[in-house]
Amino acid sequence: MSQPVAKVSLTGIKPTGEPHLGNLIGAIRPALQLAEQYDSVYFIADYHALTTVRDPELLRHYSRSVAATWVAAGLDPRRTTFYVQSDVPEIFELNWVMSCVTGKGLMNRAHAYKAARDRNVEAGEEPDAGVNMGLYNYPVLMAVDILIMESDVVPVGRDQVQHVEYAADIAGSFNHLYGKSYSFKIPKAVVPEVGTGQTLPGLDGRKMSKSYDNTIPLFLPENKLKKLVRRIPTDSTPVEDPKDPDGSPVFQILEQFAPPSAADVVADTRKRLEQGGMGWGELKNVLFEVLNTELTPLRERYDALMEPGSELDTMLAEGAEQARERAGRVLTSVRKAVGISK
Ligand code: ADP
Ligand code: TRP
């Protein structure tokens, strides 16, 4: 019997900030696990980031840094097709074709655009104030990312599910018009169950997020990591008093981040906090040690990949070549189907 062809799993990563612990636990690790069961295609969505990142140096930096992060965290470019979106010009040609089969009404209803309008109206501004066409057309480009690689499943966070549904809709419109000649595969969103199903808290106890400026960046040098952990706010409960571990972001980060090999450290720490006799300072030392042990090998790999001319360049160049081959096949069929080429 011949081997069944593996299903394609594709996801895009928008390079808009310095990766943090929440991203590693909530997005990177689950996506890497999923990659093992699929023909996986992961890419850096740099042109999507351009809708918001206006500083060219910063965009270049984030794109490289996010790519290096995924490789440092374990992405294996021999198993996963890994590339930067802007290295695949076929995407942008198909983007035009797909805009021509996409209803404007569909874009009007997209969550991100609607949220921007609602914010404007609430603030008494013009509804479209500050909305660029990139933000408006964002779902079409994302649909193209997905469709051009013939994706079956798209692992995304909940906020992105509508975009994947849009990709299915847009594929449907194309298939309806040109299906006799070429049909896109209809993709499906999958929302990975995040490890423990929890959201990692940030330094202030709210969800760890760039937007709250409360993150632990993944690749801080050791001394900066130590300083950051020390600065996590705590109350003034005396060392000898019992403490509630579940009410402390320091403990929660420790519990969610610690690997199985540190399970007894976590259990012991919980007990000592509950009994009294362990101060916040000591708890922070425990957290720092666990973080540093886990992150040091990643940081070393990341630093090496970030060097100009590192092997990351070769990986991404090879990835782009593979991606262009896949995309080129689809684009050739589409050009024929719509009447641009013979
Ligand atoms: P941020 O909130 O910092 O802007 P993003 O929205 O860019 O992060 O998130 C990218 C991915 O990382 C998302 O898929 C999300 O599920 C995951 N993620 C971000 N923050 C956390 C967190 N605190 N806990 C768990 N997962 C997270
Ligand atoms: N819009 C996604 C986000 O903000 C990033 C993205 C771009 C993407 N293209 C994609 C995700 C294709 C999945 C598939 O996170």
Short mmCIF file of C-alpha atoms in Angstrom, two decimals, residues 170-294:
data_model
loop_
_atom_site.label_atom_id
_atom_site.label_comp_id
_atom_site.label_asym_id
_atom_site.label_seq_id
_atom_site.Cartn_x
_atom_site.Cartn_y
_atom_site.Cartn_z
CA ILE A 170 -12.53 33.19 -0.52
CA ALA A 171 -11.38 29.80 -1.82
CA GLY A 172 -15.06 28.92 -2.26
CA SER A 173 -15.67 32.06 -4.36
CA PHE A 174 -12.73 31.22 -6.58
CA ASN A 175 -13.76 27.58 -6.92
CA HIS A 176 -17.29 28.63 -7.80
CA LEU A 177 -16.00 30.75 -10.68
CA TYR A 178 -13.06 28.72 -11.94
CA GLY A 179 -13.46 25.30 -10.31
CA LYS A 180 -13.66 23.49 -13.62
CA SER A 181 -10.07 24.41 -14.28
CA TYR A 182 -8.56 24.72 -10.77
CA SER A 183 -9.94 24.35 -7.24
CA PHE A 184 -8.30 25.43 -4.03
CA LYS A 185 -8.30 23.09 -1.07
CA ILE A 186 -10.62 24.36 1.69
CA PRO A 187 -8.59 24.97 4.89
CA LYS A 188 -9.69 24.52 8.50
CA ALA A 189 -8.54 26.34 11.63
CA VAL A 190 -7.30 24.32 14.57
CA VAL A 191 -6.88 25.99 17.93
CA PRO A 192 -4.17 24.05 19.79
CA GLU A 193 -4.92 23.22 23.40
CA VAL A 194 -2.23 25.13 25.21
CA GLY A 195 -0.24 22.85 27.55
CA THR A 196 -2.11 23.22 30.79
CA GLY A 197 -4.83 25.27 29.10
CA GLN A 198 -3.73 28.32 31.04
CA THR A 199 -2.54 31.74 30.09
CA LEU A 200 0.85 32.65 31.43
CA PRO A 201 0.63 35.71 33.69
CA GLY A 202 3.01 38.61 33.23
CA LEU A 203 5.04 40.55 35.79
CA ASP A 204 1.94 42.37 37.02
CA GLY A 205 -0.33 39.32 37.20
CA ARG A 206 -2.32 40.18 34.06
CA LYS A 207 -1.88 38.04 30.91
CA MET A 208 1.73 38.30 29.77
CA SER A 209 1.51 40.48 26.66
CA LYS A 210 3.53 43.01 24.70
CA SER A 211 0.56 45.35 24.94
CA TYR A 212 0.78 45.41 28.75
CA ASP A 213 4.53 45.81 28.80
CA ASN A 214 4.71 43.07 31.44
CA THR A 215 6.66 40.39 29.59
CA ILE A 216 9.71 38.31 30.33
CA PRO A 217 11.54 38.42 26.97
CA LEU A 218 12.98 35.03 26.05
CA PHE A 219 16.56 35.98 25.37
CA LEU A 220 17.61 38.48 28.00
CA PRO A 221 21.22 38.16 29.08
CA GLU A 222 21.46 36.35 32.41
CA ASN A 223 22.06 39.46 34.54
CA LYS A 224 19.11 41.31 33.00
CA LEU A 225 16.86 38.27 33.49
CA LYS A 226 17.85 38.21 37.14
CA LYS A 227 17.10 41.93 37.56
CA LEU A 228 13.72 41.56 35.86
CA VAL A 229 12.69 38.67 38.09
CA ARG A 230 13.76 40.65 41.15
CA ARG A 231 11.61 43.57 40.07
CA ILE A 232 8.35 41.55 39.97
CA PRO A 233 6.11 43.33 42.47
CA THR A 234 5.19 41.41 45.63
CA ASP A 235 3.41 42.38 48.83
CA SER A 236 5.08 42.88 52.19
CA THR A 237 4.03 39.61 53.84
CA PRO A 238 6.88 38.75 56.24
CA VAL A 239 9.11 35.78 55.41
CA GLU A 240 7.73 33.60 58.19
CA ASP A 241 4.03 34.08 57.27
CA PRO A 242 2.14 31.53 55.14
CA LYS A 243 1.53 32.69 51.56
CA ASP A 244 -0.92 31.77 48.80
CA PRO A 245 1.18 30.41 45.90
CA ASP A 246 -1.74 30.65 43.46
CA GLY A 247 -2.11 34.37 44.15
CA SER A 248 1.50 35.09 43.20
CA PRO A 249 2.51 35.66 39.56
CA VAL A 250 6.05 34.60 40.52
CA PHE A 251 4.84 31.19 41.58
CA GLN A 252 2.41 30.85 38.69
CA ILE A 253 5.15 31.55 36.15
CA LEU A 254 7.35 29.01 37.93
CA GLU A 255 4.60 26.39 37.95
CA GLN A 256 3.64 26.84 34.31
CA PHE A 257 7.12 27.15 32.95
CA ALA A 258 9.02 24.52 34.94
CA PRO A 259 9.84 21.38 32.93
CA PRO A 260 8.85 17.93 34.29
CA SER A 261 12.40 17.51 35.60
CA ALA A 262 11.79 20.42 38.00
CA ALA A 263 8.41 19.11 39.25
CA ASP A 264 9.72 18.41 42.75
CA VAL A 265 11.24 21.89 43.01
CA VAL A 266 7.78 23.30 42.23
CA ALA A 267 5.98 20.98 44.68
CA ASP A 268 8.50 21.75 47.43
CA THR A 269 8.25 25.50 46.81
CA ARG A 270 4.45 25.36 47.01
CA LYS A 271 4.65 23.56 50.33
CA ARG A 272 7.16 25.98 51.81
CA LEU A 273 5.12 29.01 50.76
CA GLU A 274 1.94 27.57 52.25
CA GLN A 275 3.67 26.63 55.48
CA GLY A 276 5.43 29.97 55.89
CA GLY A 277 9.16 30.47 56.16
CA MET A 278 9.83 31.18 52.50
CA GLY A 279 10.07 34.82 51.49
CA TRP A 280 9.33 36.36 48.10
CA GLY A 281 13.03 36.99 47.57
CA GLU A 282 13.83 33.31 47.88
CA LEU A 283 10.91 32.40 45.61
CA LYS A 284 12.32 34.76 43.00
CA ASN A 285 15.69 33.04 43.24
CA VAL A 286 14.02 29.70 42.56
CA LEU A 287 12.18 31.14 39.56
CA PHE A 288 15.34 32.71 38.19
CA GLU A 289 17.29 29.44 38.48
CA VAL A 290 14.60 27.44 36.69
CA LEU A 291 14.18 30.04 33.93
CA ASN A 292 17.89 30.42 33.44
CA THR A 293 18.55 26.69 33.28
CA GLU A 294 15.83 26.22 30.68
#
